[in-house]
Amino acid sequence: MRTALSLLALASLAACGTDDLSAPTAAHAQAPRLVGQAPTLDLALTGGLTEADHVEVRPGVFVVRTLHERGEVSVLDLGAAREAELLDAAESGTTPPPPYPGTGEGGGGVDEGEEPTPGEEVGTTCYEYEYDNYTDSTRGRNLFGGNPSWYAVASALSYSDTTGPRPVRNDYVSTYLYTSAPTTVDYAYAYGYVYIEGRYVGYIDDQVNPGTSAVATGVWTVSCRERDSVTVEMQTYHYLYDGDQYLNIGDRVTATVACCP
């Protein structure tokens, strides 16, 4: 797993606040040049799907409409405390505590299954967790009056427990983006395209105008049954604009978790 990633030669970034600062990745290179305007949906990254082809299921979380209507993709509400645990774990490189049901996690993604058959062997617990993230900032303290910073993480979790009277299963992936300016700017933006098992499922988005930071997050259900693993990938964008200065940067994060039996 990756714990840090340098996105650009940041010395030149701080000195050239009006240059296009897109990260040199193949996917990001497809994005249009953005100068002082809100980024728009990149159809090259959505497979041609437009905003009308998505539905906002939680504030700032947009799922492909057909996948949502068929029940193939859903977004969980784990609660602020649990989502903070996932983020803290990815930032520190530790494993978050298991997602025990009935602790205010919202209930989504928890499958209690059927009562065990008499004589059936029970008593196994499996917990798998992986993540990928990056964090960076400018140097020199001369962009927007200081050093803007940005952060992204994608994580995947699989959990099963048959030690109790009813089997419990919980599988999901989480995506998180953060863009921060050292002072109030005209526009702050965080945007991420989300892919599960190579399939585009939707995007997360937060924007403030004006403001100092944008935060976008989403926790997505996955089907880990009859699979060896599940992979989540996110193409990220961080965008800040103020007067004659702007920052436009992004990359990809990918995490693969082994599925519990």
Tab-separated table of C-alpha atoms in Angstrom:
chain	number	residue	atom	x	y	z
A	1	MET	CA	0.000	0.000	0.000
A	2	ARG	CA	1.129	3.581	-0.615
A	3	THR	CA	1.329	6.095	2.197
A	4	ALA	CA	2.584	9.209	0.414
A	5	LEU	CA	2.979	10.484	-3.140
A	6	SER	CA	4.723	13.566	-4.481
A	7	LEU	CA	2.464	14.966	-7.187
A	8	LEU	CA	4.661	17.646	-8.756
A	9	ALA	CA	7.924	19.494	-8.453
A	10	LEU	CA	6.368	21.848	-5.949
A	11	ALA	CA	9.058	24.496	-6.051
A	12	SER	CA	8.025	25.395	-9.576
A	13	LEU	CA	4.366	25.159	-8.572
A	14	ALA	CA	4.708	27.839	-5.933
A	15	ALA	CA	6.609	30.102	-8.287
A	16	CYS	CA	4.092	29.785	-11.144
A	17	GLY	CA	0.678	30.221	-9.637
A	18	THR	CA	-0.969	30.897	-12.990
A	19	ASP	CA	0.385	27.846	-14.857
A	20	ASP	CA	-1.660	24.706	-15.518
A	21	LEU	CA	-0.682	22.448	-12.617
A	22	SER	CA	-2.348	19.220	-13.689
A	23	ALA	CA	-0.537	16.088	-12.518
A	24	PRO	CA	1.103	14.243	-15.428
A	25	THR	CA	-1.157	11.188	-15.440
A	26	ALA	CA	-2.746	9.821	-18.600
A	27	ALA	CA	-6.295	10.036	-17.248
A	28	HIS	CA	-5.875	13.533	-15.852
A	29	ALA	CA	-4.384	14.753	-19.109
A	30	GLN	CA	-7.807	14.225	-20.708
A	31	ALA	CA	-9.372	16.891	-18.502
A	32	PRO	CA	-10.024	20.345	-19.999
A	33	ARG	CA	-7.817	23.285	-19.056
A	34	LEU	CA	-9.429	25.049	-16.117
A	35	VAL	CA	-8.762	28.701	-15.411
A	36	GLY	CA	-10.965	30.539	-12.985
A	37	GLN	CA	-14.098	28.503	-13.584
A	38	ALA	CA	-15.773	25.534	-11.957
A	39	PRO	CA	-14.507	22.184	-13.243
A	40	THR	CA	-17.128	20.243	-15.174
A	41	LEU	CA	-17.885	16.552	-15.489
A	42	ASP	CA	-15.255	14.872	-17.678
A	43	LEU	CA	-17.132	12.497	-19.990
A	44	ALA	CA	-13.884	10.763	-20.869
A	45	LEU	CA	-13.752	9.503	-17.272
A	46	THR	CA	-17.464	8.635	-16.948
A	47	GLY	CA	-17.722	6.553	-20.101
A	48	GLY	CA	-19.794	9.301	-21.721
A	49	LEU	CA	-22.311	9.611	-18.873
A	50	THR	CA	-23.585	13.133	-18.210
A	51	GLU	CA	-24.828	14.771	-15.007
A	52	ALA	CA	-28.375	13.704	-15.946
A	53	ASP	CA	-27.209	10.076	-15.855
A	54	HIS	CA	-26.400	10.367	-12.134
A	55	VAL	CA	-28.486	10.654	-8.977
A	56	GLU	CA	-27.327	12.419	-5.798
A	57	VAL	CA	-27.912	9.852	-3.052
A	58	ARG	CA	-26.172	11.789	-0.284
A	59	PRO	CA	-24.913	15.389	-0.273
A	60	GLY	CA	-22.004	15.450	-2.696
A	61	VAL	CA	-22.225	11.746	-3.616
A	62	PHE	CA	-23.509	10.970	-7.117
A	63	VAL	CA	-24.212	7.393	-8.293
A	64	VAL	CA	-24.805	6.253	-11.868
A	65	ARG	CA	-28.607	6.331	-12.082
A	66	THR	CA	-29.078	2.903	-13.708
A	67	LEU	CA	-26.806	1.217	-11.129
A	68	HIS	CA	-28.684	2.917	-8.298
A	69	GLU	CA	-32.136	2.038	-9.655
A	70	ARG	CA	-31.149	-1.618	-10.106
A	71	GLY	CA	-29.739	-1.723	-6.589
A	72	GLU	CA	-26.273	-2.659	-7.821
A	73	VAL	CA	-24.530	0.253	-6.110
A	74	SER	CA	-25.500	2.006	-2.889
A	75	VAL	CA	-23.889	4.486	-0.528
A	76	LEU	CA	-23.750	3.933	3.226
A	77	ASP	CA	-24.154	6.340	6.094
A	78	LEU	CA	-21.733	4.978	8.688
A	79	GLY	CA	-22.005	8.090	10.807
A	80	ALA	CA	-19.390	10.781	11.282
A	81	ALA	CA	-17.516	8.893	14.001
A	82	ARG	CA	-17.043	5.725	11.971
A	83	GLU	CA	-16.051	7.617	8.819
A	84	ALA	CA	-13.518	9.565	10.895
A	85	GLU	CA	-12.069	6.251	12.143
A	86	LEU	CA	-11.559	5.074	8.568
A	87	LEU	CA	-9.857	8.337	7.613
A	88	ASP	CA	-7.632	8.374	10.711
A	89	ALA	CA	-6.583	4.780	10.017
A	90	ALA	CA	-5.586	5.596	6.445
A	91	GLU	CA	-3.667	8.694	7.537
A	92	SER	CA	-1.767	6.858	10.268
A	93	GLY	CA	-1.252	3.558	8.438
A	94	THR	CA	-3.100	1.556	11.077
A	95	THR	CA	-6.082	-0.775	10.793
A	96	PRO	CA	-9.435	0.623	11.961
A	97	PRO	CA	-11.452	-1.350	14.515
A	98	PRO	CA	-13.808	-3.990	13.038
A	99	PRO	CA	-17.230	-2.708	11.925
A	100	TYR	CA	-19.299	-4.329	14.619
A	101	PRO	CA	-23.018	-3.984	13.827
A	102	GLY	CA	-25.387	-2.135	16.093
A	103	THR	CA	-22.945	0.671	16.946
A	104	GLY	CA	-24.570	3.528	15.080
A	105	GLU	CA	-23.042	2.683	11.699
A	106	GLY	CA	-26.321	3.116	9.864
A	107	GLY	CA	-26.864	-0.596	9.312
A	108	GLY	CA	-26.141	-0.505	5.592
A	109	GLY	CA	-23.845	-3.177	4.260
A	110	VAL	CA	-24.371	-5.484	7.227
A	111	ASP	CA	-25.695	-8.913	6.271
A	112	GLU	CA	-26.713	-11.048	9.208
A	113	GLY	CA	-27.448	-14.050	6.996
A	114	GLU	CA	-29.417	-17.063	8.222
A	115	GLU	CA	-29.449	-18.927	11.487
A	116	PRO	CA	-26.672	-21.544	11.437
A	117	THR	CA	-27.718	-25.142	10.791
A	118	PRO	CA	-27.637	-27.330	13.926
A	119	GLY	CA	-24.260	-28.987	14.122
A	120	GLU	CA	-22.714	-26.514	11.682
A	121	GLU	CA	-19.235	-25.356	12.645
A	122	VAL	CA	-19.193	-21.691	13.713
A	123	GLY	CA	-16.679	-19.435	15.379
A	124	THR	CA	-14.517	-17.882	12.672
A	125	THR	CA	-13.677	-14.208	12.290
A	126	CYS	CA	-12.082	-12.530	9.279
A	127	TYR	CA	-11.066	-8.896	8.920
A	128	GLU	CA	-9.223	-7.462	5.902
A	129	TYR	CA	-8.400	-3.804	5.249
A	130	GLU	CA	-6.263	-2.023	2.648
A	131	TYR	CA	-5.853	1.603	1.600
A	132	ASP	CA	-3.971	3.931	-0.725
A	133	ASN	CA	-3.479	7.643	-0.132
A	134	TYR	CA	-1.392	10.710	-0.822
A	135	THR	CA	-0.927	14.061	0.869
A	136	ASP	CA	1.052	17.068	-0.305
A	137	SER	CA	1.304	20.853	-0.272
A	138	THR	CA	3.149	23.675	-1.975
A	139	ARG	CA	6.386	25.160	-0.709
A	140	GLY	CA	7.502	28.768	-0.407
A	141	ARG	CA	4.343	30.236	1.133
A	142	ASN	CA	3.558	32.376	-1.921
A	143	LEU	CA	0.435	30.746	-3.399
A	144	PHE	CA	-2.826	32.215	-2.046
A	145	GLY	CA	-0.740	33.825	0.692
A	146	GLY	CA	0.740	30.571	1.972
A	147	ASN	CA	0.881	26.869	1.194
A	148	PRO	CA	-2.296	25.173	-0.035
A	149	SER	CA	-2.518	21.429	0.660
A	150	TRP	CA	-4.447	18.447	-0.687
A	151	TYR	CA	-5.157	14.877	0.374
A	152	ALA	CA	-6.935	11.787	-0.950
A	153	VAL	CA	-7.539	8.233	0.237
A	154	ALA	CA	-9.297	5.145	-1.079
A	155	SER	CA	-9.790	2.201	1.273
A	156	ALA	CA	-11.481	-1.191	1.131
A	157	LEU	CA	-12.737	-3.356	3.987
A	158	SER	CA	-14.087	-6.905	4.264
A	159	TYR	CA	-15.347	-8.369	7.541
A	160	SER	CA	-17.161	-11.520	8.580
A	161	ASP	CA	-17.896	-13.025	11.979
A	162	THR	CA	-19.595	-16.329	12.735
A	163	THR	CA	-18.751	-16.464	16.430
A	164	GLY	CA	-22.213	-15.309	17.486
A	165	PRO	CA	-25.617	-16.925	17.060
A	166	ARG	CA	-26.080	-15.216	13.682
A	167	PRO	CA	-23.369	-14.749	11.023
A	168	VAL	CA	-22.419	-11.143	10.307
A	169	ARG	CA	-20.861	-9.789	7.120
A	170	ASN	CA	-19.818	-6.243	6.243
A	171	ASP	CA	-18.021	-5.202	3.037
A	172	TYR	CA	-17.521	-1.663	1.744
A	173	VAL	CA	-15.058	0.786	0.201
A	174	SER	CA	-14.547	4.423	1.133
A	175	THR	CA	-13.285	7.440	-0.786
A	176	TYR	CA	-12.177	10.781	0.653
A	177	LEU	CA	-10.835	14.035	-0.823
A	178	TYR	CA	-9.607	17.229	0.812
A	179	THR	CA	-8.465	20.519	-0.757
A	180	SER	CA	-7.353	23.385	1.486
A	181	ALA	CA	-6.166	26.969	0.946
A	182	PRO	CA	-4.192	28.961	3.547
A	183	THR	CA	-6.767	31.748	3.354
A	184	THR	CA	-10.199	32.384	1.893
A	185	VAL	CA	-10.199	31.995	-1.896
A	186	ASP	CA	-12.803	32.650	-4.557
A	187	TYR	CA	-13.248	28.958	-5.258
A	188	ALA	CA	-12.218	25.688	-3.548
A	189	TYR	CA	-13.059	22.367	-5.090
A	190	ALA	CA	-12.607	18.605	-4.423
A	191	TYR	CA	-13.722	16.062	-6.992
A	192	GLY	CA	-13.225	12.306	-7.449
A	193	TYR	CA	-14.398	9.747	-10.021
A	194	VAL	CA	-14.965	6.360	-8.344
A	195	TYR	CA	-14.472	2.917	-9.910
A	196	ILE	CA	-15.221	-0.442	-8.257
A	197	GLU	CA	-13.798	-3.544	-9.917
A	198	GLY	CA	-12.885	-1.423	-12.925
A	199	ARG	CA	-16.446	-0.164	-13.432
A	200	TYR	CA	-17.287	3.515	-13.114
A	201	VAL	CA	-19.965	3.877	-10.398
A	202	GLY	CA	-20.168	7.618	-9.696
A	203	TYR	CA	-18.348	10.611	-8.276
A	204	ILE	CA	-17.913	12.616	-5.079
A	205	ASP	CA	-17.896	16.391	-5.148
A	206	ASP	CA	-17.615	19.357	-2.805
A	207	GLN	CA	-17.184	23.004	-3.706
A	208	VAL	CA	-17.232	26.276	-1.789
A	209	ASN	CA	-17.406	29.760	-3.251
A	210	PRO	CA	-15.796	31.552	-1.507
A	211	GLY	CA	-14.114	29.476	1.191
A	212	THR	CA	-10.926	27.898	2.488
A	213	SER	CA	-11.433	24.145	2.019
A	214	ALA	CA	-13.515	21.518	0.246
A	215	VAL	CA	-14.129	17.974	1.536
A	216	ALA	CA	-15.775	15.171	-0.445
A	217	THR	CA	-16.386	11.698	0.956
A	218	GLY	CA	-18.393	8.577	0.169
A	219	VAL	CA	-18.701	5.036	1.565
A	220	TRP	CA	-19.851	2.517	-1.047
A	221	THR	CA	-21.211	-1.007	-0.717
A	222	VAL	CA	-19.420	-3.799	-2.559
A	223	SER	CA	-20.208	-7.415	-3.336
A	224	CYS	CA	-17.371	-9.480	-1.894
A	225	ARG	CA	-19.140	-12.838	-1.999
A	226	GLU	CA	-17.737	-15.384	-4.438
A	227	ARG	CA	-14.756	-13.103	-5.127
A	228	ASP	CA	-11.111	-13.327	-4.178
A	229	SER	CA	-10.744	-9.556	-3.835
A	230	VAL	CA	-12.357	-6.180	-4.498
A	231	THR	CA	-10.588	-3.123	-5.917
A	232	VAL	CA	-11.606	0.516	-5.552
A	233	GLU	CA	-9.981	3.247	-7.628
A	234	MET	CA	-10.479	7.006	-7.626
A	235	GLN	CA	-9.300	9.647	-10.108
A	236	THR	CA	-8.924	12.835	-8.102
A	237	TYR	CA	-8.993	16.577	-8.750
A	238	HIS	CA	-8.065	19.417	-6.401
A	239	TYR	CA	-8.802	22.943	-7.592
A	240	LEU	CA	-8.297	26.361	-6.020
A	241	TYR	CA	-8.804	29.754	-7.657
A	242	ASP	CA	-8.395	33.299	-6.445
A	243	GLY	CA	-7.771	36.352	-8.586
A	244	ASP	CA	-4.827	35.624	-10.884
A	245	GLN	CA	-3.708	32.475	-9.072
A	246	TYR	CA	-5.029	28.955	-9.329
A	247	LEU	CA	-4.078	25.372	-8.564
A	248	ASN	CA	-5.377	22.415	-10.590
A	249	ILE	CA	-3.884	19.061	-9.596
A	250	GLY	CA	-4.858	15.410	-9.274
A	251	ASP	CA	-3.821	11.783	-9.329
A	252	ARG	CA	-5.186	8.251	-8.786
A	253	VAL	CA	-5.485	6.130	-5.660
A	254	THR	CA	-6.187	2.399	-5.766
A	255	ALA	CA	-6.822	-0.124	-2.990
A	256	THR	CA	-7.467	-3.870	-3.250
A	257	VAL	CA	-8.753	-5.921	-0.324
A	258	ALA	CA	-8.898	-9.704	-0.004
A	259	CYS	CA	-12.483	-10.879	0.478
A	260	CYS	CA	-13.390	-12.696	3.649
A	261	PRO	CA	-15.017	-16.089	3.059
